Each structure stands twice: as C-alpha cells, then as structure tokens.
C-alpha cells in the first residue's frame, strides 16, 4: 500500500535519482536478520543452505551499503556488486531508463562502483552477521588485463562473501562478453580458481541471454570441467522485442524486466538441457510473481533472483513470491521445492 502511494512520486524523478533515494532510505532502516526459514522452500546449492530460493540480483546494492536492511525484506540471499578492482564512475548520465508501458528497464550503467578497497572494508565490517551475501565481481573498463582483474577481485572477495559471481555478461563494458568465448573462458576460470585458494568460496558464473546454442554447449562443458558451483542464467539482453511500446525502447544498454521473461526462460531450458542437471542453475530475468518463479524452478532453476520487478511491484515483492511458492509446493503435494526443480 505504501509503495503504491509513493510510486507516482518516485516515477516523476529520473530513475537513477529515485534509486539513490531508495538506498538512502534503506540505510536509515533497521538492519534485518536472516530470512526466517521456510522448511518447504529451503534449498542447498553449492553447499550453502538458502532459507528460501528468492534472491536480490546485483546492481541494486552495488557497493554493499544496505545489505543488512535488504535481508529484512525476506530475501533468501543478496548479491552485491558488480565490484571492480579500482573505483569507476561508469557511463555518462542518463544511463538508467524506466520503460513503464512495458514494465521494463534499460541500463547502461557501466560497472559504476566504489572499488574493491571500499567495498571490501564494508564486507569486513559485517563478517559474522546473518544472511547469505554474494559478491559479483568484474573488470575495470580501461584494464589492460581483465583476467588479472578477475583474479585480483577473487583474492579480495573470497574471504568476505558467501559466494562469488564472475560477471562476464554485462553488455555495458565494451568487449567484456568476449570472455564467454570458449577460447577465453577456460583461461579466465583457471585464473579465478587459482586465486580463490586457500578459500573454498563457491564460484558462480553469470551469463548473457544472447548466446547461440553452440556457445551454451561449450560454456557448459567448460563449467563442468572446471567444477563450477552454479550458473546464473542470465544477465540483461541487447535485443529489443518488437512488442516494446515505451519511447525509451531504443536506448542503448541492457534490457531487463517483463519483456526479458520469454528469452530468459528459453535460455534456462537450454542450459538445463546442456548440463543435464549436473550444475545448479539460478534463474534471472523478468520474474515478478510467484507464478514466474515457479515456472523457472520447474524449468531447472534451483534459485531465482529479482530486481527490475521491484521497480514496478515494490519492495515486498520477495515476500509475495515466497508466500506464493510455499502455497504452490503444498498444493502440488510436495514436501520440498527441490522436488519441483527441472520437472517441466
């Protein structure tokens, strides 16, 4: 109710300004604890017991400023970032656009963040606090050795995060997606895995939705060979569905939200087929309801992440999805949501 009242005012502001104000409001909110366990929804992925499968995708809390408050919104896990070795301002503004008619967002943020030193200090200060917190890591735009950047970020973040996400799928850093190529991916992952030692922090890999089937097969072969802990399917898309109606539809950047849902679901099914269920999958893109989440889980996702849906449905979206999933598990006569994974 409160969000429905506030939304018209927020939508009068530029999208990035509204986001900044939201972060400031959360910074003043009392810290939340770990989400209350929902026995039917608990999931074990990469040796981590998630109290529920609904996570917050990276991009919302890039700099680990409000993670504790976010756990108070019942997220089963929160992923901060993307964080790069050195601070960077990102791309020129405006760089974040609401496509209201489409319930979508286009961003070309460009990995704007405070840098590893600042963010690692914040994560160090919250060590021992409740909540599963992942760190999404990337490379600086002007880096001469991006593989070295990912290795450096792994060394810094492995002791501080519950898991690490290697983000090579943002469309807003020129050339970054080339690291998804078979010839480059193996070398990158070798460097990350070596840099993780002596820690056993699980490594997830975040992928683009704009891949060909041959790319998917190659990535999955490498991921299984390197024994990655999970694949996150997927990031924003550079494609533009013909159905878009907003005047911002032609903006450069990655598209997220409702129009991404069909492609994200298709890609999830493709990765499930290519892996044969050998690697856990995390479904992202266009999830805005319990039914959306249930569909991803049946298509092969062990966990899901949301972000753009909160822009249109408010900060209690995770709660609504969790309640709906628990109801659905009971209606299907299951004792655990794990029974539903990949049953479609």
mmCIF file of C-alpha atoms in Angstrom:
data_model
loop_
_atom_site.group_PDB
_atom_site.id
_atom_site.type_symbol
_atom_site.label_atom_id
_atom_site.label_comp_id
_atom_site.label_asym_id
_atom_site.label_seq_id
_atom_site.Cartn_x
_atom_site.Cartn_y
_atom_site.Cartn_z
ATOM 1 C CA UNK A 1 0.000 0.000 0.000
ATOM 2 C CA UNK A 2 2.769 2.456 0.942
ATOM 3 C CA UNK A 3 4.645 1.726 -2.256
ATOM 4 C CA UNK A 4 1.532 2.231 -4.381
ATOM 5 C CA UNK A 5 1.207 5.682 -2.828
ATOM 6 C CA UNK A 6 4.897 6.535 -3.229
ATOM 7 C CA UNK A 7 5.374 5.155 -6.729
ATOM 8 C CA UNK A 8 3.851 8.088 -8.667
ATOM 9 C CA UNK A 9 6.189 10.465 -6.827
ATOM 10 C CA UNK A 10 9.232 8.277 -7.409
ATOM 11 C CA UNK A 11 8.383 7.901 -11.089
ATOM 12 C CA UNK A 12 8.459 11.670 -11.511
ATOM 13 C CA UNK A 13 12.161 11.542 -10.678
ATOM 14 C CA UNK A 14 14.887 10.304 -13.019
ATOM 15 C CA UNK A 15 15.323 6.578 -12.471
ATOM 16 C CA UNK A 16 18.835 6.818 -11.054
ATOM 17 C CA UNK A 17 17.838 9.623 -8.667
ATOM 18 C CA UNK A 18 14.954 7.506 -7.367
ATOM 19 C CA UNK A 19 17.315 4.598 -6.871
ATOM 20 C CA UNK A 20 19.747 6.746 -4.899
ATOM 21 C CA UNK A 21 16.943 7.967 -2.642
ATOM 22 C CA UNK A 22 15.831 4.375 -2.089
ATOM 23 C CA UNK A 23 19.328 3.411 -0.966
ATOM 24 C CA UNK A 24 19.403 6.349 1.449
ATOM 25 C CA UNK A 25 16.061 5.318 2.912
ATOM 26 C CA UNK A 26 17.266 1.741 3.371
ATOM 27 C CA UNK A 27 20.453 2.986 5.008
ATOM 28 C CA UNK A 28 18.297 4.556 7.731
ATOM 29 C CA UNK A 29 16.163 1.441 8.178
ATOM 30 C CA UNK A 30 16.884 -1.021 10.992
ATOM 31 C CA UNK A 31 19.106 -3.911 9.983
ATOM 32 C CA UNK A 32 17.244 -7.098 9.207
ATOM 33 C CA UNK A 33 18.274 -10.581 10.226
ATOM 34 C CA UNK A 34 18.483 -13.635 8.054
ATOM 35 C CA UNK A 35 15.156 -14.515 6.430
ATOM 36 C CA UNK A 36 13.051 -16.808 8.588
ATOM 37 C CA UNK A 37 13.493 -20.380 7.344
ATOM 38 C CA UNK A 38 10.581 -21.739 5.338
ATOM 39 C CA UNK A 39 11.194 -25.511 5.564
ATOM 40 C CA UNK A 40 9.418 -26.290 2.316
ATOM 41 C CA UNK A 41 11.426 -23.653 0.425
ATOM 42 C CA UNK A 42 14.943 -24.208 1.789
ATOM 43 C CA UNK A 43 17.461 -25.116 -0.899
ATOM 44 C CA UNK A 44 21.002 -26.435 -0.672
ATOM 45 C CA UNK A 45 23.158 -25.133 -3.511
ATOM 46 C CA UNK A 46 26.965 -25.299 -3.603
ATOM 47 C CA UNK A 47 26.947 -26.494 -0.008
ATOM 48 C CA UNK A 48 25.058 -23.379 1.121
ATOM 49 C CA UNK A 49 21.652 -23.753 2.761
ATOM 50 C CA UNK A 50 19.421 -20.974 1.436
ATOM 51 C CA UNK A 51 16.398 -20.288 3.701
ATOM 52 C CA UNK A 52 14.319 -19.635 0.576
ATOM 53 C CA UNK A 53 15.152 -19.522 -3.147
ATOM 54 C CA UNK A 54 14.425 -15.815 -3.743
ATOM 55 C CA UNK A 55 17.497 -13.608 -4.045
ATOM 56 C CA UNK A 56 18.188 -9.985 -4.902
ATOM 57 C CA UNK A 57 20.168 -9.631 -8.117
ATOM 58 C CA UNK A 58 23.274 -7.434 -8.261
ATOM 59 C CA UNK A 59 23.004 -3.844 -9.402
ATOM 60 C CA UNK A 60 20.665 -2.732 -6.637
ATOM 61 C CA UNK A 61 23.286 -2.556 -3.874
ATOM 62 C CA UNK A 62 26.441 -2.190 -5.935
ATOM 63 C CA UNK A 63 28.626 -1.059 -3.066
ATOM 64 C CA UNK A 64 27.385 -3.189 -0.143
ATOM 65 C CA UNK A 65 25.861 -0.163 1.559
ATOM 66 C CA UNK A 66 22.485 -1.581 2.648
ATOM 67 C CA UNK A 67 22.841 -5.357 2.635
ATOM 68 C CA UNK A 68 21.648 -5.754 6.213
ATOM 69 C CA UNK A 69 18.480 -3.764 5.573
ATOM 70 C CA UNK A 70 17.782 -5.838 2.461
ATOM 71 C CA UNK A 71 17.778 -9.047 4.455
ATOM 72 C CA UNK A 72 14.864 -7.510 6.368
ATOM 73 C CA UNK A 73 12.829 -7.763 3.144
ATOM 74 C CA UNK A 74 12.957 -11.587 3.435
ATOM 75 C CA UNK A 75 15.439 -12.239 0.652
ATOM 76 C CA UNK A 76 16.984 -15.684 0.940
ATOM 77 C CA UNK A 77 20.223 -14.165 -0.340
ATOM 78 C CA UNK A 78 21.563 -10.813 -1.514
ATOM 79 C CA UNK A 79 24.188 -10.280 -4.210
ATOM 80 C CA UNK A 80 26.153 -7.032 -4.150
ATOM 81 C CA UNK A 81 28.174 -5.531 -6.994
ATOM 82 C CA UNK A 82 29.348 -5.535 -9.636
ATOM 83 C CA UNK A 83 32.621 -4.505 -7.951
ATOM 84 C CA UNK A 84 35.848 -3.807 -9.860
ATOM 85 C CA UNK A 85 39.431 -3.509 -8.571
ATOM 86 C CA UNK A 86 39.514 0.268 -8.944
ATOM 87 C CA UNK A 87 36.625 2.706 -8.465
ATOM 88 C CA UNK A 88 34.971 3.846 -11.649
ATOM 89 C CA UNK A 89 32.261 6.365 -12.457
ATOM 90 C CA UNK A 90 30.570 4.317 -15.141
ATOM 91 C CA UNK A 91 28.971 5.685 -18.277
ATOM 92 C CA UNK A 92 27.626 9.247 -18.675
ATOM 93 C CA UNK A 93 24.132 10.038 -17.403
ATOM 94 C CA UNK A 94 21.342 9.468 -18.168
ATOM 95 C CA UNK A 95 22.068 5.749 -18.149
ATOM 96 C CA UNK A 96 19.034 4.198 -16.462
ATOM 97 C CA UNK A 97 15.568 4.257 -18.041
ATOM 98 C CA UNK A 98 12.150 3.015 -16.992
ATOM 99 C CA UNK A 99 10.020 1.588 -19.794
ATOM 100 C CA UNK A 100 6.815 1.985 -17.827
ATOM 101 C CA UNK A 101 4.420 0.755 -20.511
ATOM 102 C CA UNK A 102 6.477 -2.432 -20.783
ATOM 103 C CA UNK A 103 7.332 -2.965 -17.068
ATOM 104 C CA UNK A 104 10.963 -2.941 -18.154
ATOM 105 C CA UNK A 105 14.253 -1.180 -17.505
ATOM 106 C CA UNK A 106 17.183 -0.368 -19.772
ATOM 107 C CA UNK A 107 20.521 0.366 -18.161
ATOM 108 C CA UNK A 108 23.964 1.235 -19.451
ATOM 109 C CA UNK A 109 25.496 1.912 -16.058
ATOM 110 C CA UNK A 110 28.958 0.584 -16.932
ATOM 111 C CA UNK A 111 30.032 -1.050 -13.653
ATOM 112 C CA UNK A 112 29.929 2.205 -11.666
ATOM 113 C CA UNK A 113 31.124 1.335 -8.153
ATOM 114 C CA UNK A 114 33.290 2.467 -5.250
ATOM 115 C CA UNK A 115 36.020 -0.088 -5.957
ATOM 116 C CA UNK A 116 37.382 -3.127 -4.163
ATOM 117 C CA UNK A 117 39.064 -1.305 -1.280
ATOM 118 C CA UNK A 118 35.907 0.475 -0.103
ATOM 119 C CA UNK A 119 33.534 -2.423 -0.677
ATOM 120 C CA UNK A 120 35.828 -4.989 0.956
ATOM 121 C CA UNK A 121 36.064 -2.757 4.026
ATOM 122 C CA UNK A 122 32.263 -2.742 4.293
ATOM 123 C CA UNK A 123 32.092 -6.519 3.899
ATOM 124 C CA UNK A 124 34.771 -6.968 6.541
ATOM 125 C CA UNK A 125 32.687 -4.912 8.964
ATOM 126 C CA UNK A 126 29.679 -7.201 8.507
ATOM 127 C CA UNK A 127 31.521 -10.512 8.833
ATOM 128 C CA UNK A 128 29.675 -12.766 11.243
ATOM 129 C CA UNK A 129 26.307 -11.132 10.636
ATOM 130 C CA UNK A 130 23.408 -13.259 9.403
ATOM 131 C CA UNK A 131 22.455 -13.552 5.771
ATOM 132 C CA UNK A 132 23.841 -15.183 2.637
ATOM 133 C CA UNK A 133 25.727 -12.485 0.752
ATOM 134 C CA UNK A 134 27.235 -12.993 -2.683
ATOM 135 C CA UNK A 135 29.776 -10.698 -4.324
ATOM 136 C CA UNK A 136 29.510 -10.038 -8.049
ATOM 137 C CA UNK A 137 32.950 -9.230 -9.472
ATOM 138 C CA UNK A 138 34.073 -7.580 -12.709
ATOM 139 C CA UNK A 139 36.919 -5.895 -14.538
ATOM 140 C CA UNK A 140 37.649 -2.208 -14.966
ATOM 141 C CA UNK A 141 36.683 -0.750 -18.318
ATOM 142 C CA UNK A 142 40.213 0.502 -19.047
ATOM 143 C CA UNK A 143 42.004 -2.584 -17.752
ATOM 144 C CA UNK A 144 44.835 -3.904 -19.909
ATOM 145 C CA UNK A 145 44.442 -7.385 -18.384
ATOM 146 C CA UNK A 146 40.876 -8.260 -17.493
ATOM 147 C CA UNK A 147 41.703 -11.802 -16.436
ATOM 148 C CA UNK A 148 44.113 -10.335 -13.877
ATOM 149 C CA UNK A 149 41.308 -8.064 -12.642
ATOM 150 C CA UNK A 150 39.029 -11.038 -12.004
ATOM 151 C CA UNK A 151 41.834 -12.888 -10.234
ATOM 152 C CA UNK A 152 42.537 -9.870 -8.036
ATOM 153 C CA UNK A 153 38.845 -9.477 -7.177
ATOM 154 C CA UNK A 154 38.654 -13.165 -6.300
ATOM 155 C CA UNK A 155 41.589 -12.890 -3.889
ATOM 156 C CA UNK A 156 39.993 -9.886 -2.204
ATOM 157 C CA UNK A 157 36.405 -11.110 -2.020
ATOM 158 C CA UNK A 158 36.767 -14.856 -1.422
ATOM 159 C CA UNK A 159 37.310 -14.453 2.344
ATOM 160 C CA UNK A 160 34.431 -11.969 2.678
ATOM 161 C CA UNK A 161 31.485 -13.336 0.679
ATOM 162 C CA UNK A 162 29.366 -16.467 0.919
ATOM 163 C CA UNK A 163 29.855 -16.992 -2.817
ATOM 164 C CA UNK A 164 31.425 -15.164 -5.763
ATOM 165 C CA UNK A 165 29.795 -14.425 -9.115
ATOM 166 C CA UNK A 166 32.096 -13.951 -12.095
ATOM 167 C CA UNK A 167 30.215 -11.465 -14.256
ATOM 168 C CA UNK A 168 31.349 -11.653 -17.883
ATOM 169 C CA UNK A 169 27.954 -10.901 -19.390
ATOM 170 C CA UNK A 170 27.290 -7.188 -18.951
ATOM 171 C CA UNK A 171 26.685 -5.502 -22.311
ATOM 172 C CA UNK A 172 27.863 -2.144 -20.962
ATOM 173 C CA UNK A 173 31.614 -2.765 -20.750
ATOM 174 C CA UNK A 174 32.991 -2.997 -24.300
ATOM 175 C CA UNK A 175 34.474 -6.390 -25.112
ATOM 176 C CA UNK A 176 33.534 -7.986 -21.785
ATOM 177 C CA UNK A 177 31.204 -10.570 -23.280
ATOM 178 C CA UNK A 178 34.090 -11.896 -25.387
ATOM 179 C CA UNK A 179 35.244 -13.650 -22.202
ATOM 180 C CA UNK A 180 32.304 -16.026 -22.709
ATOM 181 C CA UNK A 181 34.058 -17.369 -25.824
ATOM 182 C CA UNK A 182 35.321 -20.913 -25.409
ATOM 183 C CA UNK A 183 38.922 -19.906 -26.090
ATOM 184 C CA UNK A 184 38.918 -17.264 -23.325
ATOM 185 C CA UNK A 185 36.613 -18.761 -20.716
ATOM 186 C CA UNK A 186 38.822 -21.653 -19.675
ATOM 187 C CA UNK A 187 41.802 -19.389 -19.028
ATOM 188 C CA UNK A 188 39.653 -16.946 -17.067
ATOM 189 C CA UNK A 189 38.197 -19.637 -14.823
ATOM 190 C CA UNK A 190 41.608 -21.208 -14.237
ATOM 191 C CA UNK A 191 42.856 -17.836 -13.006
ATOM 192 C CA UNK A 192 39.829 -17.310 -10.750
ATOM 193 C CA UNK A 193 40.001 -20.802 -9.261
ATOM 194 C CA UNK A 194 43.729 -20.430 -8.567
ATOM 195 C CA UNK A 195 43.162 -17.031 -6.938
ATOM 196 C CA UNK A 196 40.453 -18.419 -4.662
ATOM 197 C CA UNK A 197 42.893 -20.673 -2.777
ATOM 198 C CA UNK A 198 43.057 -21.391 0.114
ATOM 199 C CA UNK A 199 39.382 -20.495 0.482
ATOM 200 C CA UNK A 200 36.578 -22.769 -0.718
ATOM 201 C CA UNK A 201 34.177 -19.961 -1.567
ATOM 202 C CA UNK A 202 31.757 -21.250 -4.243
ATOM 203 C CA UNK A 203 32.134 -19.716 -7.698
ATOM 204 C CA UNK A 204 29.098 -18.899 -9.834
ATOM 205 C CA UNK A 205 29.269 -17.733 -13.455
ATOM 206 C CA UNK A 206 26.807 -15.136 -14.800
ATOM 207 C CA UNK A 207 25.952 -15.425 -18.487
ATOM 208 C CA UNK A 208 24.249 -13.402 -21.201
ATOM 209 C CA UNK A 209 20.887 -14.350 -22.722
ATOM 210 C CA UNK A 210 22.131 -13.571 -26.232
ATOM 211 C CA UNK A 211 24.099 -16.784 -26.756
ATOM 212 C CA UNK A 212 23.853 -19.321 -29.565
ATOM 213 C CA UNK A 213 23.214 -22.982 -28.761
ATOM 214 C CA UNK A 214 26.795 -23.880 -29.695
ATOM 215 C CA UNK A 215 28.011 -21.251 -27.193
ATOM 216 C CA UNK A 216 25.807 -22.722 -24.487
ATOM 217 C CA UNK A 217 27.129 -26.236 -25.078
ATOM 218 C CA UNK A 218 30.743 -25.031 -24.966
ATOM 219 C CA UNK A 219 30.205 -22.979 -21.802
ATOM 220 C CA UNK A 220 28.541 -25.897 -20.055
ATOM 221 C CA UNK A 221 31.357 -28.272 -20.994
ATOM 222 C CA UNK A 222 33.909 -25.867 -19.550
ATOM 223 C CA UNK A 223 31.815 -25.184 -16.445
ATOM 224 C CA UNK A 224 31.520 -28.890 -15.709
ATOM 225 C CA UNK A 225 35.210 -29.467 -16.409
ATOM 226 C CA UNK A 226 36.171 -26.653 -14.014
ATOM 227 C CA UNK A 227 33.589 -27.838 -11.458
ATOM 228 C CA UNK A 228 31.858 -24.514 -11.111
ATOM 229 C CA UNK A 229 29.274 -24.369 -8.374
ATOM 230 C CA UNK A 230 26.390 -22.721 -10.280
ATOM 231 C CA UNK A 231 25.458 -20.859 -13.461
ATOM 232 C CA UNK A 232 23.368 -17.701 -13.320
ATOM 233 C CA UNK A 233 21.041 -17.525 -16.327
ATOM 234 C CA UNK A 234 21.019 -14.700 -17.216
ATOM 235 C CA UNK A 235 22.027 -11.030 -17.492
ATOM 236 C CA UNK A 236 20.250 -8.262 -19.417
ATOM 237 C CA UNK A 237 19.722 -8.538 -23.178
ATOM 238 C CA UNK A 238 20.873 -6.304 -26.026
ATOM 239 C CA UNK A 239 17.919 -7.478 -28.126
ATOM 240 C CA UNK A 240 14.684 -5.500 -28.319
ATOM 241 C CA UNK A 241 11.386 -7.409 -28.626
ATOM 242 C CA UNK A 242 9.042 -5.956 -31.222
ATOM 243 C CA UNK A 243 6.373 -5.668 -28.520
ATOM 244 C CA UNK A 244 8.103 -2.763 -26.707
ATOM 245 C CA UNK A 245 5.944 0.361 -26.583
ATOM 246 C CA UNK A 246 7.953 2.810 -24.484
ATOM 247 C CA UNK A 247 9.605 5.847 -26.008
ATOM 248 C CA UNK A 248 12.825 4.667 -24.328
ATOM 249 C CA UNK A 249 12.846 1.338 -26.183
ATOM 250 C CA UNK A 250 15.648 2.497 -28.475
ATOM 251 C CA UNK A 251 18.050 3.443 -25.699
ATOM 252 C CA UNK A 252 21.411 1.664 -25.746
ATOM 253 C CA UNK A 253 22.078 -0.788 -22.937
ATOM 254 C CA UNK A 254 20.785 -3.972 -21.385
ATOM 255 C CA UNK A 255 17.043 -4.637 -21.230
ATOM 256 C CA UNK A 256 15.553 -6.250 -18.135
ATOM 257 C CA UNK A 257 12.067 -6.744 -16.736
ATOM 258 C CA UNK A 258 8.915 -8.309 -18.119
ATOM 259 C CA UNK A 259 9.895 -8.343 -21.842
ATOM 260 C CA UNK A 260 13.005 -10.373 -20.998
ATOM 261 C CA UNK A 261 10.980 -13.193 -19.422
ATOM 262 C CA UNK A 262 10.369 -15.363 -22.529
ATOM 263 C CA UNK A 263 14.020 -15.240 -23.610
ATOM 264 C CA UNK A 264 15.255 -15.822 -20.054
ATOM 265 C CA UNK A 265 13.014 -18.882 -19.720
ATOM 266 C CA UNK A 266 14.154 -20.230 -23.090
ATOM 267 C CA UNK A 267 17.794 -19.826 -22.095
ATOM 268 C CA UNK A 268 17.223 -21.501 -18.748
ATOM 269 C CA UNK A 269 15.731 -24.530 -20.501
ATOM 270 C CA UNK A 270 18.670 -24.605 -22.904
ATOM 271 C CA UNK A 271 21.200 -24.561 -20.068
ATOM 272 C CA UNK A 272 19.272 -27.251 -18.197
ATOM 273 C CA UNK A 273 19.358 -29.423 -21.290
ATOM 274 C CA UNK A 274 23.057 -28.783 -21.895
ATOM 275 C CA UNK A 275 24.078 -29.512 -18.294
ATOM 276 C CA UNK A 276 21.683 -32.381 -17.711
ATOM 277 C CA UNK A 277 21.163 -31.039 -14.220
ATOM 278 C CA UNK A 278 24.847 -31.531 -13.348
ATOM 279 C CA UNK A 279 25.301 -27.879 -12.288
ATOM 280 C CA UNK A 280 22.746 -25.863 -10.283
ATOM 281 C CA UNK A 281 21.126 -23.027 -12.224
ATOM 282 C CA UNK A 282 19.911 -19.670 -10.931
ATOM 283 C CA UNK A 283 17.099 -18.131 -12.968
ATOM 284 C CA UNK A 284 17.006 -14.366 -13.534
ATOM 285 C CA UNK A 285 15.097 -12.041 -15.855
ATOM 286 C CA UNK A 286 11.515 -10.845 -15.863
ATOM 287 C CA UNK A 287 10.437 -12.556 -12.624
ATOM 288 C CA UNK A 288 7.674 -10.535 -10.982
ATOM 289 C CA UNK A 289 5.344 -13.084 -9.374
ATOM 290 C CA UNK A 290 5.258 -16.441 -7.643
ATOM 291 C CA UNK A 291 3.994 -17.990 -10.881
ATOM 292 C CA UNK A 292 7.006 -16.596 -12.772
ATOM 293 C CA UNK A 293 9.321 -18.025 -10.113
ATOM 294 C CA UNK A 294 7.570 -21.400 -10.123
ATOM 295 C CA UNK A 295 7.918 -21.620 -13.899
ATOM 296 C CA UNK A 296 11.688 -21.005 -13.654
ATOM 297 C CA UNK A 297 12.058 -23.605 -10.921
ATOM 298 C CA UNK A 298 10.212 -26.213 -12.958
ATOM 299 C CA UNK A 299 12.409 -25.302 -15.935
ATOM 300 C CA UNK A 300 15.528 -26.125 -13.899
ATOM 301 C CA UNK A 301 16.370 -23.235 -11.568
ATOM 302 C CA UNK A 302 17.270 -24.136 -8.000
ATOM 303 C CA UNK A 303 17.238 -20.441 -7.045
ATOM 304 C CA UNK A 304 15.906 -17.254 -8.627
ATOM 305 C CA UNK A 305 16.869 -13.578 -8.444
ATOM 306 C CA UNK A 306 14.766 -10.440 -8.877
ATOM 307 C CA UNK A 307 15.453 -6.735 -9.309
ATOM 308 C CA UNK A 308 13.557 -4.891 -12.053
ATOM 309 C CA UNK A 309 10.260 -6.355 -10.845
ATOM 310 C CA UNK A 310 10.670 -4.402 -7.607
ATOM 311 C CA UNK A 311 10.593 -1.146 -9.572
ATOM 312 C CA UNK A 312 7.007 -1.867 -10.585
ATOM 313 C CA UNK A 313 5.758 -4.076 -7.747
ATOM 314 C CA UNK A 314 7.529 -2.655 -4.722
ATOM 315 C CA UNK A 315 9.980 -3.758 -2.050
ATOM 316 C CA UNK A 316 7.737 -6.519 -0.702
ATOM 317 C CA UNK A 317 7.901 -8.496 -3.942
ATOM 318 C CA UNK A 318 10.210 -11.114 -2.417
ATOM 319 C CA UNK A 319 7.697 -11.699 0.400
ATOM 320 C CA UNK A 320 4.854 -12.164 -2.073
ATOM 321 C CA UNK A 321 6.859 -14.628 -4.161
ATOM 322 C CA UNK A 322 7.931 -16.624 -1.100
ATOM 323 C CA UNK A 323 4.350 -16.870 0.154
ATOM 324 C CA UNK A 324 3.103 -17.922 -3.274
ATOM 325 C CA UNK A 325 5.822 -20.549 -3.723
ATOM 326 C CA UNK A 326 5.107 -22.093 -0.322
ATOM 327 C CA UNK A 327 1.435 -22.272 -1.230
ATOM 328 C CA UNK A 328 2.259 -23.863 -4.575
ATOM 329 C CA UNK A 329 4.516 -26.515 -3.032
ATOM 330 C CA UNK A 330 1.720 -27.526 -0.674
ATOM 331 C CA UNK A 331 -0.861 -27.556 -3.470
ATOM 332 C CA UNK A 332 1.352 -29.877 -5.515
ATOM 333 C CA UNK A 333 1.625 -32.300 -2.586
ATOM 334 C CA UNK A 334 5.378 -31.801 -2.276
ATOM 335 C CA UNK A 335 7.367 -31.578 0.933
ATOM 336 C CA UNK A 336 10.190 -29.504 -0.591
ATOM 337 C CA UNK A 337 10.558 -27.120 -3.509
ATOM 338 C CA UNK A 338 13.620 -29.136 -4.500
ATOM 339 C CA UNK A 339 11.202 -31.760 -5.808
ATOM 340 C CA UNK A 340 9.971 -29.277 -8.422
ATOM 341 C CA UNK A 341 13.353 -28.336 -9.896
ATOM 342 C CA UNK A 342 13.558 -29.378 -13.548
ATOM 343 C CA UNK A 343 10.224 -31.172 -13.647
ATOM 344 C CA UNK A 344 8.874 -29.312 -16.677
#
